[in-house]
Amino acid sequence: MDVELSSLRLEAVHRRAAAALVVLVAEGFEAGKDALSALIERALASGDLRHKPGSLLASYGVAGVKAERVLLASVQGGQPAAVRKAVAAATSSLRAGPAEAVVFCFAQEPQPGAVQAATLAAAEAAYVYLTTRGKSRAEAQPRLARAVIAVPRAAAVQAEFEQARATALGVEYAREWANRPANHATPTLLAGAAQDLARLRRVQCTVRGPREMARLGMGAFLAVAQGSAEEPRFIELRYNGAAKGTAPIVLVGKGVTFDTGGISLKPPAEMDEMKFDMSGAASVLGVFRALAELQPALNVVGLIAASENMPGGRAVKPGDVVTSMSGQTIEILNTDAEGRLVLCDALAYAERLKPRAVVDIATLTGACVIALGSVRSGMFASSDALAEALLAAGEQALDPCWRMPLDDEYAEGLKSNFADVANVAGRPAGAVTAAKFLQRFAGAFDWAHLDIAGTAWKGGKEKGATGRPVGLLLRYLLGQVPTPAPARRAKPAPARG
Ligand code: BES
Ligand code: MN
Ligand code: ZN
Protein backbone atom coordinates (compact mmCIF):
# COMPACT_ATOMS: atom_id res chain seq x y z
CA MET A 1 0.00 0.00 0.00
CA ASP A 2 1.16 3.51 -0.82
CA VAL A 3 0.92 5.79 2.20
CA GLU A 4 1.45 9.53 2.27
CA LEU A 5 1.24 12.24 4.87
CA SER A 6 -0.70 15.45 4.41
CA SER A 7 -1.52 18.61 6.37
CA LEU A 8 -5.28 18.82 6.54
CA ARG A 9 -7.45 20.06 9.38
CA LEU A 10 -10.79 18.53 10.20
CA GLU A 11 -12.56 21.79 9.26
CA ALA A 12 -11.23 21.42 5.70
CA VAL A 13 -11.45 17.69 5.17
CA HIS A 14 -15.12 17.72 4.11
CA ARG A 15 -14.00 19.48 0.91
CA ARG A 16 -11.60 16.68 0.01
CA ALA A 17 -12.80 14.14 -2.57
CA ALA A 18 -12.05 10.54 -1.50
CA ALA A 19 -13.55 7.10 -1.97
CA ALA A 20 -13.40 6.72 1.79
CA LEU A 21 -12.66 9.00 4.70
CA VAL A 22 -11.88 7.64 8.14
CA VAL A 23 -12.05 10.23 10.91
CA LEU A 24 -10.11 9.27 14.04
CA VAL A 25 -11.87 10.79 17.02
CA ALA A 26 -10.35 10.94 20.50
CA GLU A 27 -11.97 11.72 23.84
CA GLY A 28 -12.28 15.44 24.49
CA PHE A 29 -13.27 16.19 20.92
CA GLU A 30 -14.29 19.82 20.44
CA ALA A 31 -16.64 20.41 17.53
CA GLY A 32 -16.07 23.18 15.00
CA LYS A 33 -18.68 24.56 12.62
CA ASP A 34 -17.97 22.16 9.75
CA ALA A 35 -20.11 19.27 8.47
CA LEU A 36 -17.89 16.55 9.92
CA SER A 37 -17.82 18.12 13.37
CA ALA A 38 -21.60 18.14 13.31
CA LEU A 39 -21.66 14.46 12.34
CA ILE A 40 -19.20 13.49 15.08
CA GLU A 41 -21.13 15.44 17.71
CA ARG A 42 -24.41 13.79 16.79
CA ALA A 43 -22.84 10.34 16.67
CA LEU A 44 -21.28 10.77 20.10
CA ALA A 45 -24.46 12.24 21.61
CA SER A 46 -26.63 9.43 20.28
CA GLY A 47 -24.22 6.74 21.47
CA ASP A 48 -23.80 5.33 17.95
CA LEU A 49 -20.10 6.16 18.30
CA ARG A 50 -18.62 5.24 21.65
CA HIS A 51 -15.11 5.61 22.96
CA LYS A 52 -14.51 1.88 22.93
CA PRO A 53 -11.68 -0.05 21.24
CA GLY A 54 -12.54 -0.71 17.61
CA SER A 55 -15.85 1.24 17.73
CA LEU A 56 -16.78 2.31 14.18
CA LEU A 57 -19.71 4.12 12.60
CA ALA A 58 -20.08 3.98 8.82
CA SER A 59 -22.11 6.53 6.84
CA TYR A 60 -22.63 7.02 3.14
CA GLY A 61 -23.27 10.16 1.12
CA VAL A 62 -23.09 12.55 4.08
CA ALA A 63 -24.49 16.00 3.24
CA GLY A 64 -21.76 18.62 2.90
CA VAL A 65 -18.97 15.99 2.75
CA LYS A 66 -17.28 15.24 -0.57
CA ALA A 67 -15.93 11.79 0.40
CA GLU A 68 -18.33 9.00 -0.57
CA ARG A 69 -17.94 6.89 2.53
CA VAL A 70 -17.32 8.28 5.97
CA LEU A 71 -16.17 6.09 8.85
CA LEU A 72 -15.98 7.57 12.30
CA ALA A 73 -13.56 5.62 14.46
CA SER A 74 -12.91 6.13 18.14
CA VAL A 75 -9.29 6.15 19.26
CA GLN A 76 -10.28 6.57 22.92
CA GLY A 77 -7.56 8.62 24.61
CA GLY A 78 -5.55 8.81 21.38
CA GLN A 79 -2.81 6.38 22.52
CA PRO A 80 -0.88 4.66 19.72
CA ALA A 81 -2.27 1.23 20.61
CA ALA A 82 -5.86 2.51 20.34
CA VAL A 83 -5.08 4.25 17.04
CA ARG A 84 -3.71 1.01 15.70
CA LYS A 85 -6.89 -0.84 16.68
CA ALA A 86 -9.12 1.81 15.11
CA VAL A 87 -7.19 1.95 11.83
CA ALA A 88 -7.04 -1.84 11.61
CA ALA A 89 -10.80 -2.09 12.16
CA ALA A 90 -11.56 0.62 9.60
CA THR A 91 -9.18 -0.82 7.01
CA SER A 92 -10.57 -4.34 7.29
CA SER A 93 -14.13 -3.07 6.99
CA LEU A 94 -13.16 -1.14 3.82
CA ARG A 95 -11.04 -3.91 2.37
CA ALA A 96 -13.98 -5.87 1.01
CA GLY A 97 -15.57 -2.81 -0.62
CA PRO A 98 -14.80 -0.92 -3.82
CA ALA A 99 -12.76 1.93 -2.34
CA GLU A 100 -9.21 2.17 -3.69
CA ALA A 101 -7.95 5.12 -1.71
CA VAL A 102 -8.68 6.10 1.86
CA VAL A 103 -7.97 9.22 3.87
CA PHE A 104 -7.31 8.75 7.60
CA CYS A 105 -7.88 12.07 9.29
CA PHE A 106 -6.85 12.81 12.86
CA ALA A 107 -9.62 15.04 14.19
CA GLN A 108 -7.24 16.30 16.87
CA GLU A 109 -3.47 16.78 17.16
CA PRO A 110 -2.03 13.22 17.27
CA GLN A 111 -0.08 11.95 20.29
CA PRO A 112 3.55 10.93 19.80
CA GLY A 113 3.55 7.52 18.14
CA ALA A 114 -0.02 7.80 16.86
CA VAL A 115 0.98 8.56 13.26
CA GLN A 116 3.39 5.65 13.33
CA ALA A 117 0.62 3.40 14.61
CA ALA A 118 -1.83 4.56 11.93
CA THR A 119 0.68 4.13 9.12
CA LEU A 120 1.72 0.65 10.20
CA ALA A 121 -1.83 -0.51 10.83
CA ALA A 122 -3.08 0.69 7.44
CA ALA A 123 -0.21 -1.04 5.63
CA GLU A 124 -0.60 -4.17 7.71
CA ALA A 125 -4.32 -4.53 7.06
CA ALA A 126 -3.90 -3.83 3.35
CA TYR A 127 -1.27 -6.53 2.69
CA VAL A 128 -2.57 -9.70 1.06
CA TYR A 129 -0.44 -12.68 0.13
CA LEU A 130 -0.76 -13.37 -3.60
CA THR A 131 2.41 -15.06 -4.88
CA THR A 132 1.15 -18.64 -5.12
CA ARG A 133 -2.60 -17.97 -5.17
CA GLY A 134 -2.90 -19.10 -8.81
CA LYS A 135 -6.39 -18.66 -10.21
CA SER A 136 -7.80 -17.23 -6.98
CA ARG A 137 -5.29 -14.41 -7.23
CA ALA A 138 -7.72 -12.05 -8.92
CA GLU A 139 -10.38 -12.39 -6.18
CA ALA A 140 -7.78 -12.11 -3.44
CA GLN A 141 -6.30 -8.94 -4.92
CA PRO A 142 -7.18 -6.08 -2.58
CA ARG A 143 -8.55 -2.90 -4.13
CA LEU A 144 -7.36 -0.75 -1.25
CA ALA A 145 -4.04 0.52 -2.56
CA ARG A 146 -3.51 4.07 -1.33
CA ALA A 147 -3.82 5.83 2.01
CA VAL A 148 -3.36 9.41 3.09
CA ILE A 149 -2.69 10.16 6.74
CA ALA A 150 -4.07 13.64 7.38
CA VAL A 151 -2.95 15.59 10.46
CA PRO A 152 -3.29 19.26 11.39
CA ARG A 153 0.48 19.88 11.00
CA ALA A 154 2.37 17.36 8.86
CA ALA A 155 5.78 18.92 9.48
CA ALA A 156 5.53 18.06 13.19
CA VAL A 157 5.30 14.33 12.48
CA GLN A 158 7.26 14.06 9.22
CA ALA A 159 10.21 12.12 10.71
CA GLU A 160 7.91 9.75 12.61
CA PHE A 161 5.94 9.16 9.43
CA GLU A 162 9.03 8.44 7.29
CA GLN A 163 10.22 5.87 9.83
CA ALA A 164 6.82 4.23 9.90
CA ARG A 165 6.56 4.12 6.12
CA ALA A 166 9.98 2.46 5.86
CA THR A 167 9.07 0.05 8.67
CA ALA A 168 5.90 -0.89 6.82
CA LEU A 169 7.95 -1.72 3.71
CA GLY A 170 10.26 -3.87 5.82
CA VAL A 171 7.38 -5.61 7.57
CA GLU A 172 5.76 -6.36 4.24
CA TYR A 173 9.01 -7.77 2.82
CA ALA A 174 9.41 -10.00 5.88
CA ARG A 175 5.79 -11.19 5.74
CA GLU A 176 6.02 -11.97 2.05
CA TRP A 177 9.13 -14.13 2.39
CA ALA A 178 7.92 -15.85 5.56
CA ASN A 179 4.57 -16.64 3.93
CA ARG A 180 6.05 -18.24 0.82
CA PRO A 181 5.82 -22.03 0.92
CA ALA A 182 9.06 -23.91 1.54
CA ASN A 183 9.30 -24.97 -2.12
CA HIS A 184 9.10 -21.29 -3.10
CA ALA A 185 11.49 -20.09 -0.38
CA THR A 186 14.44 -22.49 -0.36
CA PRO A 187 17.81 -21.43 1.09
CA THR A 188 18.92 -20.61 -2.47
CA LEU A 189 15.84 -18.44 -3.08
CA LEU A 190 16.34 -16.65 0.26
CA ALA A 191 19.89 -15.88 -0.84
CA GLY A 192 18.42 -14.49 -4.06
CA ALA A 193 16.14 -12.20 -2.04
CA ALA A 194 19.17 -10.93 -0.10
CA GLN A 195 21.03 -10.36 -3.35
CA ASP A 196 18.07 -8.37 -4.66
CA LEU A 197 18.37 -6.11 -1.59
CA ALA A 198 22.02 -5.53 -2.43
CA ARG A 199 20.86 -3.49 -5.41
CA LEU A 200 19.74 -0.82 -2.93
CA ARG A 201 21.97 2.03 -1.81
CA ARG A 202 24.70 1.13 0.73
CA VAL A 203 23.62 -2.55 0.86
CA GLN A 204 26.01 -5.39 -0.01
CA CYS A 205 25.54 -9.14 0.07
CA THR A 206 27.83 -12.18 0.15
CA VAL A 207 26.43 -15.70 -0.15
CA ARG A 208 28.37 -18.82 0.89
CA GLY A 209 27.54 -22.42 -0.03
CA PRO A 210 28.39 -25.72 1.72
CA ARG A 211 32.02 -25.86 0.55
CA GLU A 212 32.83 -22.41 1.95
CA MET A 213 30.88 -23.22 5.10
CA ALA A 214 32.97 -26.37 5.52
CA ARG A 215 36.13 -24.31 5.08
CA LEU A 216 34.92 -22.04 7.89
CA GLY A 217 34.38 -25.12 10.06
CA MET A 218 30.61 -24.75 10.41
CA GLY A 219 30.08 -28.39 11.40
CA ALA A 220 26.89 -27.80 13.40
CA PHE A 221 25.14 -25.83 10.65
CA LEU A 222 26.22 -28.39 8.01
CA ALA A 223 24.96 -31.27 10.16
CA VAL A 224 21.43 -29.82 9.97
CA ALA A 225 21.70 -29.32 6.21
CA GLN A 226 23.14 -32.73 5.34
CA GLY A 227 19.79 -34.54 5.26
CA SER A 228 18.35 -32.32 2.58
CA ALA A 229 18.62 -32.26 -1.20
CA GLU A 230 18.52 -28.47 -0.97
CA GLU A 231 21.91 -26.88 -0.38
CA PRO A 232 22.29 -24.57 2.64
CA ARG A 233 23.26 -20.94 2.26
CA PHE A 234 25.10 -18.70 4.70
CA ILE A 235 24.04 -15.17 3.78
CA GLU A 236 25.88 -12.03 4.86
CA LEU A 237 24.18 -8.69 4.29
CA ARG A 238 25.88 -5.40 5.04
CA TYR A 239 24.43 -1.96 5.38
CA ASN A 240 27.24 0.64 5.42
CA GLY A 241 25.84 3.88 6.76
CA ALA A 242 28.76 4.86 9.02
CA ALA A 243 32.52 5.23 8.62
CA LYS A 244 34.31 2.07 7.52
CA GLY A 245 35.92 1.18 10.84
CA THR A 246 32.74 1.68 12.92
CA ALA A 247 31.84 -1.52 14.76
CA PRO A 248 28.66 -3.02 13.31
CA ILE A 249 25.52 -4.17 15.04
CA VAL A 250 24.96 -7.73 13.86
CA LEU A 251 21.55 -9.35 13.36
CA VAL A 252 21.51 -13.14 13.04
CA GLY A 253 18.39 -14.79 11.60
CA LYS A 254 17.37 -18.44 11.86
CA GLY A 255 16.54 -19.40 8.30
CA VAL A 256 15.25 -22.98 8.53
CA THR A 257 13.12 -22.92 5.40
CA PHE A 258 11.35 -26.09 6.49
CA ASP A 259 11.66 -27.91 9.81
CA THR A 260 10.41 -31.50 9.66
CA GLY A 261 12.31 -32.24 12.85
CA GLY A 262 14.74 -34.45 10.89
CA ILE A 263 15.14 -38.04 12.19
CA SER A 264 13.45 -36.80 15.42
CA LEU A 265 10.45 -36.28 13.13
CA LYS A 266 7.67 -33.94 14.16
CA PRO A 267 4.06 -35.17 14.35
CA PRO A 268 1.99 -34.33 11.24
CA ALA A 269 -0.51 -31.89 12.79
CA GLU A 270 0.28 -28.35 11.65
CA MET A 271 3.67 -29.38 10.32
CA ASP A 272 2.97 -27.10 7.32
CA GLU A 273 3.53 -24.17 9.69
CA MET A 274 7.19 -25.11 9.85
CA LYS A 275 7.59 -23.24 6.56
CA PHE A 276 7.57 -20.21 8.88
CA ASP A 277 10.71 -21.47 10.62
CA MET A 278 12.72 -18.94 8.60
CA SER A 279 10.82 -15.98 10.07
CA GLY A 280 13.94 -14.77 11.89
CA ALA A 281 15.76 -14.67 8.56
CA ALA A 282 12.78 -12.91 6.97
CA SER A 283 12.88 -10.27 9.70
CA VAL A 284 16.55 -9.62 8.90
CA LEU A 285 15.66 -9.17 5.21
CA GLY A 286 12.84 -6.82 6.21
CA VAL A 287 15.12 -4.73 8.42
CA PHE A 288 17.58 -4.31 5.56
CA ARG A 289 14.76 -3.27 3.23
CA ALA A 290 13.88 -0.51 5.73
CA LEU A 291 17.51 0.50 6.38
CA ALA A 292 18.01 1.04 2.66
CA GLU A 293 15.00 3.35 2.76
CA LEU A 294 16.04 5.35 5.82
CA GLN A 295 19.84 5.44 5.27
CA PRO A 296 20.74 5.88 8.98
CA ALA A 297 24.35 6.54 10.06
CA LEU A 298 25.06 3.00 11.27
CA ASN A 299 26.90 -0.11 10.17
CA VAL A 300 24.70 -3.20 10.33
CA VAL A 301 25.51 -6.77 9.32
CA GLY A 302 22.76 -9.32 8.76
CA LEU A 303 23.71 -13.00 8.94
CA ILE A 304 21.22 -15.60 7.77
CA ALA A 305 21.73 -19.31 8.37
CA ALA A 306 19.48 -20.88 5.74
CA SER A 307 18.85 -24.62 5.60
CA GLU A 308 16.14 -27.25 5.47
CA ASN A 309 15.86 -29.78 8.31
CA MET A 310 14.97 -33.11 6.70
CA PRO A 311 15.15 -36.81 7.55
CA GLY A 312 16.92 -39.07 5.03
CA GLY A 313 19.73 -41.48 4.40
CA ARG A 314 22.34 -38.80 4.91
CA ALA A 315 20.60 -37.01 7.75
CA VAL A 316 22.29 -36.44 11.09
CA LYS A 317 21.23 -39.00 13.73
CA PRO A 318 20.47 -38.67 17.43
CA GLY A 319 23.72 -39.25 19.29
CA ASP A 320 25.95 -37.95 16.49
CA VAL A 321 28.69 -35.60 17.69
CA VAL A 322 29.70 -32.67 15.48
CA THR A 323 32.34 -29.96 15.80
CA SER A 324 31.05 -26.39 15.65
CA MET A 325 32.96 -23.43 14.21
CA SER A 326 33.84 -22.36 17.77
CA GLY A 327 35.66 -25.67 18.27
CA GLN A 328 33.12 -26.91 20.83
CA THR A 329 31.79 -30.38 20.09
CA ILE A 330 28.02 -30.93 20.27
CA GLU A 331 26.10 -34.14 20.91
CA ILE A 332 22.93 -33.90 18.83
CA LEU A 333 20.46 -35.76 21.03
CA ASN A 334 17.40 -34.40 19.22
CA THR A 335 17.62 -33.43 15.56
CA ASP A 336 14.53 -31.23 16.02
CA ALA A 337 16.59 -28.81 18.11
CA GLU A 338 18.21 -27.66 14.86
CA GLY A 339 17.77 -23.90 15.16
CA ARG A 340 20.44 -23.60 17.85
CA LEU A 341 22.78 -25.69 15.68
CA VAL A 342 22.61 -23.39 12.68
CA LEU A 343 22.72 -20.31 14.91
CA CYS A 344 25.73 -21.35 17.00
CA ASP A 345 27.96 -21.31 13.92
CA ALA A 346 26.53 -17.99 12.75
CA LEU A 347 27.27 -16.56 16.23
CA ALA A 348 30.83 -17.86 16.09
CA TYR A 349 31.19 -16.17 12.71
CA ALA A 350 29.74 -12.92 14.14
CA GLU A 351 32.63 -12.75 16.61
CA ARG A 352 35.01 -12.14 13.67
CA LEU A 353 33.16 -8.94 12.83
CA LYS A 354 34.15 -7.33 16.18
CA PRO A 355 30.54 -6.32 16.69
CA ARG A 356 29.16 -3.62 18.95
CA ALA A 357 26.27 -5.96 19.73
CA VAL A 358 24.72 -9.11 18.28
CA VAL A 359 21.00 -9.86 18.28
CA ASP A 360 19.79 -13.22 17.02
CA ILE A 361 16.19 -13.73 15.97
CA ALA A 362 14.72 -17.21 15.86
CA THR A 363 11.53 -19.25 15.94
CA LEU A 364 13.47 -21.36 18.38
CA THR A 365 11.19 -23.17 20.81
CA GLY A 366 7.64 -24.36 21.25
CA ALA A 367 8.32 -23.76 24.94
CA CYS A 368 8.46 -20.01 24.32
CA VAL A 369 4.96 -20.19 22.83
CA ILE A 370 3.80 -21.87 26.04
CA ALA A 371 5.55 -19.26 28.19
CA LEU A 372 4.49 -16.04 26.43
CA GLY A 373 1.90 -16.90 23.79
CA SER A 374 1.62 -14.58 20.81
CA VAL A 375 1.72 -11.24 22.65
CA ARG A 376 5.38 -10.78 23.50
CA SER A 377 8.53 -12.26 21.99
CA GLY A 378 10.96 -13.87 24.43
CA MET A 379 14.11 -11.82 24.96
CA PHE A 380 17.34 -13.00 26.55
CA ALA A 381 20.36 -10.76 26.95
CA SER A 382 23.85 -10.95 28.38
CA SER A 383 23.91 -7.16 28.84
CA ASP A 384 21.41 -5.13 30.85
CA ALA A 385 21.87 -2.07 28.63
CA LEU A 386 21.06 -4.09 25.51
CA ALA A 387 18.05 -5.65 27.24
CA GLU A 388 16.71 -2.23 28.26
CA ALA A 389 17.17 -0.89 24.74
CA LEU A 390 15.31 -3.83 23.18
CA LEU A 391 12.50 -3.68 25.74
CA ALA A 392 12.00 0.05 25.13
CA ALA A 393 12.15 -0.38 21.35
CA GLY A 394 9.49 -3.07 21.54
CA GLU A 395 7.14 -0.85 23.54
CA GLN A 396 7.63 2.10 21.20
CA ALA A 397 7.13 0.02 18.08
CA LEU A 398 4.07 -1.79 19.52
CA ASP A 399 6.08 -4.96 18.93
CA PRO A 400 6.80 -5.90 22.54
CA CYS A 401 9.15 -8.45 24.08
CA TRP A 402 9.76 -9.69 27.61
CA ARG A 403 13.06 -10.42 29.28
CA MET A 404 13.68 -14.01 30.32
CA PRO A 405 16.36 -15.34 32.69
CA LEU A 406 19.81 -16.77 31.91
CA ASP A 407 20.87 -18.17 35.30
CA ASP A 408 23.70 -20.67 34.87
CA GLU A 409 21.71 -23.33 36.74
CA TYR A 410 19.51 -23.60 33.64
CA ALA A 411 22.49 -25.00 31.70
CA GLU A 412 22.80 -28.09 33.95
CA GLY A 413 20.76 -30.28 31.62
CA LEU A 414 22.94 -29.52 28.59
CA LYS A 415 25.82 -31.60 29.97
CA SER A 416 26.96 -34.51 27.80
CA ASN A 417 29.12 -37.58 28.43
CA PHE A 418 30.26 -37.58 24.81
CA ALA A 419 30.80 -33.93 23.82
CA ASP A 420 31.35 -30.45 25.24
CA VAL A 421 27.61 -29.85 25.24
CA ALA A 422 24.33 -31.54 24.27
CA ASN A 423 21.85 -29.74 22.04
CA VAL A 424 18.86 -30.35 24.32
CA ALA A 425 18.07 -30.45 28.03
CA GLY A 426 14.85 -31.73 29.59
CA ARG A 427 11.37 -30.31 29.03
CA PRO A 428 11.32 -27.70 31.83
CA ALA A 429 12.15 -24.12 30.77
CA GLY A 430 12.82 -25.18 27.19
CA ALA A 431 13.08 -21.61 25.90
CA VAL A 432 15.68 -20.82 28.56
CA THR A 433 17.82 -23.92 28.04
CA ALA A 434 17.88 -23.17 24.30
CA ALA A 435 19.12 -19.65 25.08
CA LYS A 436 21.73 -21.08 27.46
CA PHE A 437 22.99 -23.27 24.62
CA LEU A 438 23.35 -20.21 22.34
CA GLN A 439 25.04 -18.18 25.07
CA ARG A 440 28.03 -20.56 24.98
CA PHE A 441 28.76 -19.26 21.48
CA ALA A 442 28.18 -15.59 22.28
CA GLY A 443 30.74 -15.06 25.03
CA ALA A 444 32.86 -12.40 23.34
CA PHE A 445 30.31 -9.63 22.72
CA ASP A 446 27.10 -8.06 23.98
CA TRP A 447 24.42 -10.47 22.87
CA ALA A 448 20.65 -10.79 22.88
CA HIS A 449 18.38 -13.52 21.61
CA LEU A 450 14.78 -13.01 20.52
CA ASP A 451 12.64 -16.16 20.53
CA ILE A 452 9.82 -15.28 18.13
CA ALA A 453 8.20 -18.73 17.95
CA GLY A 454 4.92 -17.31 19.30
CA THR A 455 4.90 -13.93 17.55
CA ALA A 456 6.24 -14.45 14.01
CA TRP A 457 3.08 -15.95 12.57
CA LYS A 458 -0.57 -16.63 13.28
CA GLY A 459 -2.17 -20.05 12.86
CA GLY A 460 -5.76 -21.06 12.16
CA LYS A 461 -8.07 -19.06 9.90
CA GLU A 462 -5.76 -16.06 9.86
CA LYS A 463 -2.72 -18.20 9.10
CA GLY A 464 0.12 -16.01 7.96
CA ALA A 465 3.30 -14.18 8.88
CA THR A 466 3.13 -11.07 11.08
CA GLY A 467 6.43 -9.46 10.11
CA ARG A 468 7.45 -9.29 13.75
CA PRO A 469 9.94 -8.28 15.10
CA VAL A 470 10.94 -5.96 12.23
CA GLY A 471 9.37 -2.99 14.03
CA LEU A 472 11.21 -3.71 17.29
CA LEU A 473 14.57 -4.26 15.58
CA LEU A 474 14.34 -1.14 13.49
CA ARG A 475 13.41 0.98 16.48
CA TYR A 476 16.35 -0.46 18.39
CA LEU A 477 18.75 0.23 15.50
CA LEU A 478 17.55 3.79 14.96
CA GLY A 479 18.04 4.39 18.68
CA GLN A 480 21.72 3.45 18.23
CA VAL A 481 22.42 6.17 15.67
CA PRO A 482 24.87 8.56 17.32
CA THR A 483 23.22 11.92 17.89
CA PRO A 484 25.38 14.63 16.36
CA ALA A 485 27.34 16.58 18.95
CA PRO A 486 25.64 19.92 19.59
CA ALA A 487 27.18 22.56 17.33
CA ARG A 488 29.77 24.46 19.34
CA ARG A 489 28.66 27.99 19.88
CA ALA A 490 31.07 30.76 18.98
CA LYS A 491 32.45 32.43 22.05
CA PRO A 492 30.58 35.64 22.79
CA ALA A 493 32.58 38.65 21.76
CA PRO A 494 34.32 40.26 24.77
CA ALA A 495 32.45 43.27 26.02
CA ARG A 496 33.93 46.44 24.74
CA GLY A 497 34.85 49.28 26.99
N1 BES B 1 11.12 -24.56 14.95
C1 BES B 1 10.94 -25.28 16.17
C2 BES B 1 10.27 -24.43 17.25
C3 BES B 1 8.81 -24.18 17.10
C4 BES B 1 7.90 -25.19 17.35
C5 BES B 1 8.34 -22.94 16.79
C6 BES B 1 6.54 -24.93 17.26
C7 BES B 1 7.00 -22.67 16.71
C8 BES B 1 6.10 -23.67 16.94
C9 BES B 1 12.28 -25.76 16.71
O1 BES B 1 13.22 -26.11 15.74
C10 BES B 1 12.01 -26.98 17.50
O2 BES B 1 11.60 -27.95 16.92
N2 BES B 1 12.24 -26.92 18.82
C11 BES B 1 11.98 -28.01 19.66
C12 BES B 1 13.10 -28.10 20.66
C13 BES B 1 13.09 -29.36 21.48
C14 BES B 1 13.41 -30.55 20.59
C15 BES B 1 14.09 -29.25 22.59
C16 BES B 1 10.66 -27.75 20.38
O3 BES B 1 10.37 -26.60 20.74
O4 BES B 1 9.89 -28.69 20.52
MN1 MN C 1 13.00 -28.11 15.12
ZN1 ZN D 1 13.04 -25.15 13.94
Short mmCIF file of C-alpha atoms and ligand atoms in Angstrom, two decimals, residues 254 256 259 274 277 336 338-339 363-364, ligand 3:
data_model
loop_
_atom_site.label_atom_id
_atom_site.label_comp_id
_atom_site.label_asym_id
_atom_site.label_seq_id
_atom_site.Cartn_x
_atom_site.Cartn_y
_atom_site.Cartn_z
CA LYS A 254 17.37 -18.44 11.86
CA VAL A 256 15.25 -22.98 8.53
CA ASP A 259 11.66 -27.91 9.81
CA MET A 274 7.19 -25.11 9.85
CA ASP A 277 10.71 -21.47 10.62
CA ASP A 336 14.53 -31.23 16.02
CA GLU A 338 18.21 -27.66 14.86
CA GLY A 339 17.77 -23.90 15.16
CA THR A 363 11.53 -19.25 15.94
CA LEU A 364 13.47 -21.36 18.38
ZN ZN B 3 13.04 -25.15 13.94
#
